[in-house]
Amino acid sequence: MAQVLEFKLPDLGEGLTEAEIVRWLVQVGDVVAIDQPVVEVETAKAMVEVPCPYGGVVTARFGEEGTELPVGAPLLTVAVGEPSAEPEGSGNVLVGYGTQAPAARRRRVRAAAAGTAAHNGHARRSAPASGSGPGSASASAPASASAPVSASAPVSASAPVSASAPVSASVPTPASAPTPARAHSSASTASTASTAPARVAGAGAAYADGPVPVISPLVRKLARDNGVDLRRLAGSGPDGLILRSDVEDVLRTGAAPVHAVGEPAVPPTTAGQSLARTPAASSAHGGVRVPLKGVRGAVADKLSRSRREIPDATCWVDADATELMRARAAMNAAGGPKISLLALLARVCTAALARFPELNSYVDTEAREVVRLEHVHLGFAAQTERGLVVPVVRDVHARDAEGLTAEFTRLTEAARTGTLTPGELTGGTFTLNNYGVFGVDGSTPIINHPEAAMLGVGRIIPKPWVHEGELAVRQVVQLSLTFDHRVCDGGTAGGFLRYVADCVEQPAVLLRTL
């Protein structure tokens, strides 16, 4: 008899907690091999094909194209030939998207009342938790709230795929799908937990009589990091469950909805019903509402966090870039691969960071320490159809201008096609922002958290300039530096920016090392 294995959306790494299904690569009934790509998903950072660690026949798919699923939600089920007590995956790891499931972490949820325990027989149930996002399974249901597995029979293979019911072939329901009886018992447990009194101190601390209705550790951490009192937060999930979006709504509006202790946060509802989280979500003031998700949502979250946590300041200076432009023209006229202006500016940044290492660092807020980094991994802002992304060039200090030009070109093309990997979008230590391509002179950019600084470069245009005591038309650029005032004072920031301007105006010394 074939064994049906469930493949869940794997841990995406790099802080990614959800992905949107862009295109299914297999149909129900298809035979797949181990590590064969089965679905193309889009995260907040890249588009990637996800391989399945099992080989066999696809028996069900969970979610239609365009559906957003959290990490840990079921993607599909595969019937393998021979059952075994410990089904093994391929063991291979796709960069940033491991196909091998992480080691299961288990926790116990205690029932709020002994009567509930007696009614359910076994009140204590273990629920696998990915620990990496909202997709962690709860005690109330083995699947995530945003992509629940229906207790009813799955629809036929010809029916449209939905996020709440898998497309299934004529095979038994996967073992992870609850039976109606189990679903009823789960709902009872969740309802009991939601009506228990709230907890007393911040996230993770217990009230004397029962738990705060929070499952995801990410929700707890988000609330703790931003000083949100979960006791005073009304959850919008099933039976008052507090979701990540609830905490984010509080951070955005600055006010938390409150409910009385022992009172349900929201009216009883089923997992399939739609709930309005805030009055604003259901207001009728006109206008078009665009969901903040994907790249746009990730950018919004990161920039908001930067503004909340980093006390930034900006200084700027005009520089005569005529000599830098002439040097670049001479290098390109000599033959060989063309050298980009961005590559020359990257080399200037590397030299400046060697002199002012305070700006190649980040602040460890928990340890209250500034961590200075030895390697320079340079991020650069790239505007794409999907939104703003910041690819990262590794070890800029070890590359010459030709190598930097090639890497900038490769990453820019990958950004435009949406094929950047999570590893190519994270780990930056300093950012170079060439907003001159938009035809503007200056800006006060927001620092790319958790970095300590960002150098902005405006457009290079002819302007009147005093050169060698005479008025002349020169190629002038405005440079700006936004920095974290916790890592250094204005003198250090000003020294860095002045050194960059000097290199732009007199690049001969630097060009010898390119």
Short mmCIF file of C-alpha atoms in Angstrom, two decimals:
data_model
loop_
_atom_site.label_atom_id
_atom_site.label_comp_id
_atom_site.label_asym_id
_atom_site.label_seq_id
_atom_site.Cartn_x
_atom_site.Cartn_y
_atom_site.Cartn_z
CA MET A 1 0.00 0.00 0.00
CA ALA A 2 1.35 3.43 -0.94
CA GLN A 3 2.25 5.84 1.82
CA VAL A 4 1.06 9.44 1.44
CA LEU A 5 3.63 12.04 2.54
CA GLU A 6 2.89 15.70 2.98
CA PHE A 7 5.39 18.28 1.71
CA LYS A 8 5.08 21.62 3.47
CA LEU A 9 6.41 24.99 2.36
CA PRO A 10 9.97 24.76 3.71
CA ASP A 11 11.75 27.26 5.91
CA LEU A 12 12.73 29.96 3.44
CA GLY A 13 15.54 31.29 5.58
CA GLU A 14 16.74 34.88 5.97
CA GLY A 15 13.70 35.88 7.98
CA LEU A 16 11.18 35.01 5.24
CA THR A 17 7.91 33.69 6.64
CA GLU A 18 5.55 33.40 3.67
CA ALA A 19 5.51 32.97 -0.10
CA GLU A 20 3.01 33.41 -2.91
CA ILE A 21 2.33 30.59 -5.36
CA VAL A 22 3.20 31.91 -8.81
CA ARG A 23 2.94 28.77 -10.93
CA TRP A 24 2.40 25.08 -10.31
CA LEU A 25 4.88 22.92 -12.20
CA VAL A 26 3.04 19.63 -11.58
CA GLN A 27 -0.55 18.44 -11.73
CA VAL A 28 -2.41 15.97 -9.52
CA GLY A 29 -1.58 12.51 -10.82
CA ASP A 30 1.89 13.46 -12.13
CA VAL A 31 4.86 11.31 -11.19
CA VAL A 32 7.65 13.35 -9.60
CA ALA A 33 11.24 12.45 -8.85
CA ILE A 34 13.17 13.36 -5.71
CA ASP A 35 14.25 17.04 -5.80
CA GLN A 36 12.13 17.77 -8.87
CA PRO A 37 10.82 21.38 -8.82
CA VAL A 38 7.08 21.24 -8.18
CA VAL A 39 6.06 24.88 -7.69
CA GLU A 40 7.38 28.35 -8.38
CA VAL A 41 6.88 30.74 -5.47
CA GLU A 42 7.58 34.42 -4.98
CA THR A 43 8.82 35.65 -1.64
CA ALA A 44 9.45 39.18 -0.52
CA LYS A 45 12.98 38.80 -1.85
CA ALA A 46 13.05 36.53 -4.87
CA MET A 47 11.23 34.10 -7.14
CA VAL A 48 12.36 30.49 -6.84
CA GLU A 49 11.38 26.98 -7.86
CA VAL A 50 10.84 24.76 -4.83
CA PRO A 51 11.93 21.10 -5.18
CA CYS A 52 10.06 18.28 -3.50
CA PRO A 53 12.15 15.93 -1.34
CA TYR A 54 9.92 12.94 -2.13
CA GLY A 55 9.49 10.82 -5.24
CA GLY A 56 6.10 9.38 -6.19
CA VAL A 57 2.65 10.38 -7.45
CA VAL A 58 1.20 13.79 -6.64
CA THR A 59 -2.09 13.16 -4.88
CA ALA A 60 -3.11 16.67 -3.81
CA ARG A 61 -2.12 20.32 -4.20
CA PHE A 62 -2.82 22.99 -1.60
CA GLY A 63 -3.49 26.50 -2.85
CA GLU A 64 -4.14 28.01 -6.24
CA GLU A 65 -1.83 30.34 -8.12
CA GLY A 66 -1.80 33.73 -6.43
CA THR A 67 -2.41 32.27 -2.96
CA GLU A 68 0.00 33.38 -0.22
CA LEU A 69 1.02 30.61 2.17
CA PRO A 70 3.02 30.80 5.40
CA VAL A 71 6.07 28.66 6.04
CA GLY A 72 4.94 25.26 7.28
CA ALA A 73 1.66 25.24 5.36
CA PRO A 74 1.04 22.14 3.19
CA LEU A 75 2.10 22.49 -0.46
CA LEU A 76 1.22 19.04 -1.80
CA THR A 77 1.03 15.37 -0.92
CA VAL A 78 2.92 12.57 -2.64
CA ALA A 79 2.12 8.85 -2.61
CA VAL A 80 5.39 6.91 -2.38
CA GLY A 81 5.76 3.30 -3.27
CA GLU A 82 6.77 1.68 0.00
CA PRO A 83 5.65 2.85 3.46
CA SER A 84 8.31 3.29 6.11
CA ALA A 85 8.40 4.40 9.72
CA GLU A 86 10.85 7.21 8.96
CA PRO A 87 10.33 8.57 5.43
CA GLU A 88 13.54 10.18 4.26
CA GLY A 89 13.87 13.21 2.03
CA SER A 90 16.65 13.78 -0.43
CA GLY A 91 18.84 15.45 2.16
CA ASN A 92 19.77 18.05 -0.43
CA VAL A 93 19.50 21.71 0.42
CA LEU A 94 18.50 24.38 -2.05
CA VAL A 95 20.32 27.57 -1.08
CA GLY A 96 18.03 29.40 1.32
CA TYR A 97 15.23 26.89 0.66
CA GLY A 98 16.17 23.61 2.31
CA THR A 99 14.08 20.69 1.11
CA GLN A 100 14.91 18.73 4.22
CA ALA A 101 12.50 19.59 6.99
CA PRO A 102 14.10 21.15 10.07
CA ALA A 103 14.20 19.16 13.27
CA ALA A 104 10.78 19.16 14.83
CA ARG A 105 10.36 21.28 17.94
CA ARG A 106 7.50 20.39 20.15
CA ARG A 107 5.66 22.16 22.92
CA ARG A 108 2.66 21.39 25.02
CA VAL A 109 -0.47 23.42 25.39
CA ARG A 110 -2.30 22.97 28.68
CA ALA A 111 -6.06 23.12 28.72
CA ALA A 112 -7.49 26.10 30.59
CA ALA A 113 -9.79 23.98 32.73
CA ALA A 114 -9.74 20.45 34.07
CA GLY A 115 -13.28 19.92 32.77
CA THR A 116 -12.10 20.46 29.21
CA ALA A 117 -9.30 17.96 29.77
CA ALA A 118 -11.76 15.35 30.99
CA HIS A 119 -14.10 16.02 28.05
CA ASN A 120 -11.40 15.69 25.40
CA GLY A 121 -9.70 12.72 27.01
CA HIS A 122 -6.23 14.00 26.36
CA ALA A 123 -6.09 17.75 26.77
CA ARG A 124 -2.40 17.92 26.22
CA ARG A 125 -1.52 17.69 22.55
CA SER A 126 1.79 18.19 20.82
CA ALA A 127 1.90 20.40 17.73
CA PRO A 128 4.92 20.59 15.40
CA ALA A 129 6.20 24.15 15.25
CA SER A 130 8.54 25.41 12.57
CA GLY A 131 9.50 28.27 14.84
CA SER A 132 10.20 30.42 11.81
CA GLY A 133 6.96 32.13 11.02
CA PRO A 134 3.24 32.44 11.29
CA GLY A 135 2.86 29.12 9.56
CA SER A 136 3.69 27.24 12.73
CA ALA A 137 1.02 24.64 13.45
CA SER A 138 -1.15 25.30 16.46
CA ALA A 139 -2.85 22.99 18.89
CA SER A 140 -6.15 23.89 17.32
CA ALA A 141 -5.39 22.61 13.84
CA PRO A 142 -2.46 20.82 12.22
CA ALA A 143 -2.40 23.22 9.28
CA SER A 144 -1.81 26.97 9.32
CA ALA A 145 -4.65 29.42 9.80
CA SER A 146 -4.14 30.96 6.41
CA ALA A 147 -4.17 27.67 4.56
CA PRO A 148 -6.27 25.24 6.63
CA VAL A 149 -6.82 21.68 5.56
CA SER A 150 -10.54 21.10 5.19
CA ALA A 151 -12.06 18.32 7.22
CA SER A 152 -14.41 17.56 4.37
CA ALA A 153 -13.53 15.50 1.35
CA PRO A 154 -11.17 17.23 -1.10
CA VAL A 155 -12.53 18.48 -4.40
CA SER A 156 -11.94 16.58 -7.58
CA ALA A 157 -8.89 17.06 -9.76
CA SER A 158 -10.92 19.07 -12.26
CA ALA A 159 -12.19 21.56 -9.70
CA PRO A 160 -10.41 24.85 -9.01
CA VAL A 161 -7.71 24.74 -6.39
CA SER A 162 -8.43 26.70 -3.23
CA ALA A 163 -6.29 27.69 -0.29
CA SER A 164 -8.53 25.82 2.11
CA ALA A 165 -9.15 22.55 0.27
CA PRO A 166 -6.56 20.55 -1.67
CA VAL A 167 -7.04 19.22 -5.18
CA SER A 168 -7.01 15.50 -4.72
CA ALA A 169 -6.88 12.34 -6.76
CA SER A 170 -8.71 9.16 -5.74
CA VAL A 171 -6.50 8.35 -2.80
CA PRO A 172 -7.09 8.40 0.96
CA THR A 173 -6.96 11.79 2.67
CA PRO A 174 -3.39 12.55 3.89
CA ALA A 175 -2.75 11.48 7.44
CA SER A 176 -2.25 15.07 8.53
CA ALA A 177 -5.76 16.15 7.52
CA PRO A 178 -8.11 16.02 10.52
CA THR A 179 -11.20 13.88 10.57
CA PRO A 180 -14.47 15.66 11.44
CA ALA A 181 -14.25 14.35 15.00
CA ARG A 182 -10.68 15.54 15.42
CA ALA A 183 -11.54 18.91 13.90
CA HIS A 184 -14.38 19.32 16.43
CA SER A 185 -12.07 18.44 19.30
CA SER A 186 -9.46 20.90 18.03
CA ALA A 187 -12.04 23.67 17.77
CA SER A 188 -13.12 23.00 21.36
CA THR A 189 -9.54 23.25 22.60
CA ALA A 190 -8.95 26.51 20.71
CA SER A 191 -12.21 27.99 22.00
CA THR A 192 -11.29 27.13 25.57
CA ALA A 193 -7.86 28.76 25.19
CA SER A 194 -9.36 31.93 23.72
CA THR A 195 -11.73 32.52 26.62
CA ALA A 196 -9.05 32.02 29.26
CA PRO A 197 -7.89 35.14 31.10
CA ALA A 198 -5.01 37.03 29.53
CA ARG A 199 -1.41 36.92 30.77
CA VAL A 200 0.06 39.38 33.15
CA ALA A 201 3.43 40.71 32.06
CA GLY A 202 4.82 41.12 28.53
CA ALA A 203 4.97 38.50 25.83
CA GLY A 204 5.63 35.03 27.15
CA ALA A 205 4.75 35.75 30.81
CA ALA A 206 1.74 33.87 32.21
CA TYR A 207 -1.41 35.08 33.92
CA ALA A 208 -2.22 33.05 36.95
CA ASP A 209 -5.22 31.45 35.27
CA GLY A 210 -4.40 30.90 31.61
CA PRO A 211 -2.42 31.71 28.45
CA VAL A 212 -2.41 34.67 26.08
CA PRO A 213 -3.94 33.46 22.78
CA VAL A 214 -0.65 33.60 20.83
CA ILE A 215 0.93 30.69 18.98
CA SER A 216 3.70 32.06 16.78
CA PRO A 217 7.02 32.87 18.49
CA LEU A 218 7.55 35.53 15.83
CA VAL A 219 4.42 37.34 17.03
CA ARG A 220 5.71 37.28 20.59
CA LYS A 221 9.14 38.56 19.54
CA LEU A 222 7.64 41.31 17.37
CA ALA A 223 5.51 42.45 20.29
CA ARG A 224 8.37 42.24 22.77
CA ASP A 225 10.82 44.14 20.54
CA ASN A 226 8.33 46.97 20.04
CA GLY A 227 6.86 47.17 23.54
CA VAL A 228 3.38 45.93 22.60
CA ASP A 229 1.41 44.56 25.58
CA LEU A 230 -0.25 41.40 24.26
CA ARG A 231 -2.63 41.40 27.25
CA ARG A 232 -4.36 44.45 25.79
CA LEU A 233 -4.51 43.22 22.20
CA ALA A 234 -7.68 41.81 20.64
CA GLY A 235 -6.75 39.05 18.21
CA SER A 236 -8.35 38.86 14.79
CA GLY A 237 -7.69 35.16 14.25
CA PRO A 238 -10.07 32.29 14.93
CA ASP A 239 -11.40 32.46 18.50
CA GLY A 240 -9.35 35.57 19.28
CA LEU A 241 -5.96 34.20 18.22
CA ILE A 242 -3.43 37.07 18.05
CA LEU A 243 -1.76 37.16 14.64
CA ARG A 244 1.30 38.96 13.35
CA SER A 245 -0.91 41.36 11.42
CA ASP A 246 -2.61 42.39 14.70
CA VAL A 247 0.70 43.50 16.21
CA GLU A 248 1.68 45.26 12.99
CA ASP A 249 -1.66 47.11 12.99
CA VAL A 250 -0.91 48.37 16.48
CA LEU A 251 2.54 49.56 15.44
CA ARG A 252 1.05 51.33 12.45
CA THR A 253 -1.85 53.02 14.24
CA GLY A 254 -0.22 53.50 17.63
CA ALA A 255 -3.27 52.20 19.53
CA ALA A 256 -4.19 48.67 20.55
CA PRO A 257 -7.78 47.41 20.67
CA VAL A 258 -8.64 46.27 24.17
CA HIS A 259 -11.02 43.62 25.40
CA ALA A 260 -12.08 42.75 28.91
CA VAL A 261 -10.30 39.96 30.76
CA GLY A 262 -12.10 36.68 30.31
CA GLU A 263 -14.13 38.03 27.38
CA PRO A 264 -13.66 36.69 23.82
CA ALA A 265 -11.59 39.09 21.73
CA VAL A 266 -13.83 38.59 18.69
CA PRO A 267 -17.17 36.88 18.07
CA PRO A 268 -16.94 33.10 17.67
CA THR A 269 -16.13 32.17 14.11
CA THR A 270 -14.88 29.36 12.00
CA ALA A 271 -11.43 29.21 10.46
CA GLY A 272 -12.85 29.81 6.99
CA GLN A 273 -14.64 33.05 7.81
CA SER A 274 -13.16 36.42 6.93
CA LEU A 275 -12.57 38.81 9.82
CA ALA A 276 -12.06 42.57 9.70
CA ARG A 277 -9.02 43.24 11.88
CA THR A 278 -9.59 46.96 12.41
CA PRO A 279 -12.32 49.52 11.67
CA ALA A 280 -10.08 50.91 8.94
CA ALA A 281 -10.15 47.57 7.15
CA SER A 282 -13.90 47.79 6.65
CA SER A 283 -14.33 51.55 6.33
CA ALA A 284 -16.06 52.94 3.26
CA HIS A 285 -14.12 56.12 2.53
CA GLY A 286 -13.53 55.28 -1.11
CA GLY A 287 -10.16 54.89 -2.83
CA VAL A 288 -8.28 51.83 -3.94
CA ARG A 289 -6.70 49.53 -1.34
CA VAL A 290 -3.47 47.85 -2.38
CA PRO A 291 -2.27 45.01 -0.10
CA LEU A 292 1.19 45.52 1.36
CA LYS A 293 2.66 42.14 0.49
CA GLY A 294 5.55 40.66 -1.42
CA VAL A 295 8.41 43.06 -2.09
CA ARG A 296 6.30 46.11 -1.24
CA GLY A 297 5.36 44.64 2.12
CA ALA A 298 8.94 43.63 2.92
CA VAL A 299 10.19 47.12 2.05
CA ALA A 300 7.50 48.69 4.23
CA ASP A 301 8.38 46.49 7.20
CA LYS A 302 12.11 47.03 6.93
CA LEU A 303 11.96 50.79 6.43
CA SER A 304 9.48 51.16 9.29
CA ARG A 305 11.77 49.19 11.57
CA SER A 306 14.74 51.31 10.53
CA ARG A 307 12.84 54.50 11.34
CA ARG A 308 11.76 53.12 14.74
CA GLU A 309 15.13 51.81 15.87
CA ILE A 310 17.85 53.89 14.22
CA PRO A 311 18.49 57.53 15.23
CA ASP A 312 19.78 58.60 11.84
CA ALA A 313 21.30 61.85 10.66
CA THR A 314 22.35 63.04 7.19
CA CYS A 315 25.19 65.21 5.93
CA TRP A 316 25.96 66.09 2.32
CA VAL A 317 28.52 67.83 0.13
CA ASP A 318 28.91 68.81 -3.55
CA ALA A 319 31.93 67.40 -5.35
CA ASP A 320 33.61 68.01 -8.70
CA ALA A 321 33.46 64.64 -10.45
CA THR A 322 35.11 65.82 -13.67
CA GLU A 323 38.39 63.98 -13.03
CA LEU A 324 36.60 60.79 -12.03
CA MET A 325 34.60 60.82 -15.27
CA ARG A 326 37.76 61.46 -17.31
CA ALA A 327 39.60 58.63 -15.57
CA ARG A 328 36.75 56.23 -16.30
CA ALA A 329 36.67 57.28 -19.96
CA ALA A 330 40.41 56.70 -20.23
CA MET A 331 40.15 53.25 -18.64
CA ASN A 332 37.37 52.21 -21.01
CA ALA A 333 39.22 53.58 -24.03
CA ALA A 334 42.20 51.35 -23.22
CA GLY A 335 40.27 48.23 -24.24
CA GLY A 336 38.94 45.27 -22.29
CA PRO A 337 35.68 45.10 -20.33
CA LYS A 338 34.04 48.43 -19.64
CA ILE A 339 34.25 49.77 -16.10
CA SER A 340 31.05 51.11 -14.60
CA LEU A 341 30.82 54.27 -12.54
CA LEU A 342 29.15 52.25 -9.78
CA ALA A 343 32.23 50.01 -9.57
CA LEU A 344 34.52 53.03 -9.14
CA LEU A 345 32.26 54.44 -6.44
CA ALA A 346 32.29 51.06 -4.71
CA ARG A 347 36.08 51.14 -4.62
CA VAL A 348 35.93 54.65 -3.16
CA CYS A 349 33.53 53.40 -0.46
CA THR A 350 35.86 50.52 0.39
CA ALA A 351 38.80 52.86 0.84
CA ALA A 352 36.72 55.23 2.97
CA LEU A 353 35.42 52.39 5.20
CA ALA A 354 39.01 51.23 5.77
CA ARG A 355 39.72 54.69 7.22
CA PHE A 356 36.43 54.99 9.10
CA PRO A 357 35.51 51.43 10.20
CA GLU A 358 32.86 52.74 12.59
CA LEU A 359 30.48 52.97 9.62
CA ASN A 360 30.95 49.33 8.60
CA SER A 361 29.11 48.04 11.66
CA TYR A 362 25.75 47.44 13.30
CA VAL A 363 24.28 47.86 16.78
CA ASP A 364 23.49 44.79 18.86
CA THR A 365 20.63 46.27 20.87
CA GLU A 366 20.30 43.34 23.27
CA ALA A 367 23.98 43.35 24.19
CA ARG A 368 24.21 47.16 23.89
CA GLU A 369 27.31 46.84 21.73
CA VAL A 370 28.48 48.20 18.40
CA VAL A 371 29.77 45.33 16.26
CA ARG A 372 32.45 46.41 13.77
CA LEU A 373 32.77 44.13 10.75
CA GLU A 374 35.97 43.09 9.01
CA HIS A 375 34.52 42.34 5.58
CA VAL A 376 32.70 44.82 3.38
CA HIS A 377 29.56 43.46 1.74
CA LEU A 378 28.12 46.29 -0.32
CA GLY A 379 24.41 46.56 -1.01
CA PHE A 380 23.19 48.70 -3.88
CA ALA A 381 19.64 49.87 -4.48
CA ALA A 382 18.00 48.53 -7.65
CA GLN A 383 14.53 49.54 -8.83
CA THR A 384 12.60 46.72 -10.52
CA GLU A 385 9.05 46.09 -11.67
CA ARG A 386 8.49 44.20 -8.42
CA GLY A 387 9.72 47.14 -6.35
CA LEU A 388 12.94 48.25 -4.69
CA VAL A 389 15.48 45.54 -3.90
CA VAL A 390 19.00 45.76 -2.51
CA PRO A 391 21.32 43.07 -3.93
CA VAL A 392 24.58 42.55 -2.05
CA VAL A 393 28.06 42.25 -3.55
CA ARG A 394 30.18 40.11 -1.25
CA ASP A 395 33.74 40.99 -0.27
CA VAL A 396 33.92 44.26 -2.17
CA HIS A 397 37.29 44.97 -0.56
CA ALA A 398 38.76 41.94 -2.35
CA ARG A 399 37.49 42.78 -5.87
CA ASP A 400 38.94 45.04 -8.55
CA ALA A 401 36.91 47.45 -10.68
CA GLU A 402 36.50 44.94 -13.49
CA GLY A 403 35.23 42.21 -11.15
CA LEU A 404 32.89 44.66 -9.44
CA THR A 405 31.45 45.77 -12.77
CA ALA A 406 30.72 42.17 -13.74
CA GLU A 407 29.08 41.42 -10.39
CA PHE A 408 26.96 44.59 -10.44
CA THR A 409 25.79 43.68 -13.95
CA ARG A 410 24.92 40.10 -12.97
CA LEU A 411 23.01 41.08 -9.85
CA THR A 412 21.15 43.90 -11.60
CA GLU A 413 19.94 41.51 -14.30
CA ALA A 414 18.92 38.95 -11.70
CA ALA A 415 16.98 41.67 -9.87
CA ARG A 416 15.11 42.61 -13.02
CA THR A 417 14.16 39.01 -13.77
CA GLY A 418 13.27 38.26 -10.14
CA THR A 419 15.79 35.44 -9.81
CA LEU A 420 17.88 36.79 -6.93
CA THR A 421 18.38 34.27 -4.14
CA PRO A 422 17.87 35.19 -0.47
CA GLY A 423 21.63 34.98 0.01
CA GLU A 424 22.12 37.67 -2.65
CA LEU A 425 19.68 40.00 -0.92
CA THR A 426 20.93 39.81 2.65
CA GLY A 427 24.10 40.22 4.67
CA GLY A 428 25.04 43.71 3.52
CA THR A 429 27.24 45.84 5.79
CA PHE A 430 27.00 49.16 3.89
CA THR A 431 24.74 50.44 1.10
CA LEU A 432 25.49 52.55 -1.97
CA ASN A 433 22.40 54.29 -3.35
CA ASN A 434 22.74 55.84 -6.82
CA TYR A 435 19.52 57.84 -6.93
CA GLY A 436 21.02 60.02 -9.65
CA VAL A 437 19.51 57.58 -12.17
CA PHE A 438 16.13 59.11 -11.27
CA GLY A 439 17.35 62.56 -12.29
CA VAL A 440 17.56 64.01 -8.78
CA ASP A 441 20.44 65.69 -7.00
CA GLY A 442 19.95 64.77 -3.36
CA SER A 443 18.04 62.66 -0.88
CA THR A 444 17.90 61.70 2.78
CA PRO A 445 17.60 57.92 2.41
CA ILE A 446 16.48 55.55 5.14
CA ILE A 447 19.24 53.26 6.37
CA ASN A 448 18.96 49.63 5.34
CA HIS A 449 18.48 48.04 8.78
CA PRO A 450 20.60 46.80 10.57
CA GLU A 451 23.44 48.57 8.73
CA ALA A 452 24.95 51.76 10.12
CA ALA A 453 25.19 53.98 7.05
CA MET A 454 24.27 54.58 3.42
CA LEU A 455 26.05 56.72 0.84
CA GLY A 456 23.79 58.47 -1.65
CA VAL A 457 24.97 59.67 -5.07
CA GLY A 458 22.97 62.21 -7.04
CA ARG A 459 23.07 62.95 -10.78
CA ILE A 460 26.32 64.19 -12.31
CA ILE A 461 25.56 67.30 -14.38
CA PRO A 462 27.47 70.31 -15.75
CA LYS A 463 27.45 73.24 -13.30
CA PRO A 464 29.40 76.45 -12.79
CA TRP A 465 32.33 75.67 -10.47
CA VAL A 466 35.41 77.51 -9.33
CA HIS A 467 38.34 75.45 -10.60
CA GLU A 468 41.93 76.55 -9.98
CA GLY A 469 40.74 80.04 -9.16
CA GLU A 470 38.60 80.49 -12.22
CA LEU A 471 34.93 79.97 -12.97
CA ALA A 472 34.44 76.93 -15.19
CA VAL A 473 31.78 74.43 -16.17
CA ARG A 474 32.50 71.17 -14.35
CA GLN A 475 30.75 67.83 -13.79
CA VAL A 476 29.27 68.22 -10.29
CA VAL A 477 27.63 65.61 -8.07
CA GLN A 478 25.97 65.83 -4.70
CA LEU A 479 26.97 63.17 -2.17
CA SER A 480 25.01 62.45 0.99
CA LEU A 481 25.70 60.18 3.94
CA THR A 482 22.93 58.97 6.23
CA PHE A 483 24.39 57.34 9.34
CA ASP A 484 23.36 55.78 12.64
CA HIS A 485 24.27 58.33 15.30
CA ARG A 486 24.75 55.51 17.82
CA VAL A 487 27.86 54.19 16.08
CA CYS A 488 29.65 57.51 15.64
CA ASP A 489 29.42 61.26 15.99
CA GLY A 490 29.16 63.89 13.28
CA GLY A 491 32.92 64.32 13.09
CA THR A 492 33.44 60.72 11.96
CA ALA A 493 30.57 60.90 9.48
CA GLY A 494 31.81 64.20 8.11
CA GLY A 495 35.34 62.82 7.79
CA PHE A 496 34.06 59.82 5.85
CA LEU A 497 32.04 61.92 3.45
CA ARG A 498 34.85 64.43 2.95
CA TYR A 499 37.27 61.60 2.12
CA VAL A 500 34.78 60.18 -0.43
CA ALA A 501 34.44 63.63 -2.01
CA ASP A 502 38.23 64.02 -2.17
CA CYS A 503 38.54 60.65 -3.95
CA VAL A 504 35.85 61.67 -6.44
CA GLU A 505 37.66 64.92 -7.16
CA GLN A 506 41.19 63.42 -7.22
CA PRO A 507 40.86 59.69 -8.04
CA ALA A 508 44.38 59.09 -9.32
CA VAL A 509 45.70 57.52 -6.11
CA LEU A 510 42.78 55.09 -5.87
CA LEU A 511 42.84 54.17 -9.55
CA ARG A 512 46.30 52.65 -9.17
CA THR A 513 44.80 49.87 -7.06
CA LEU A 514 41.82 49.09 -9.36
#
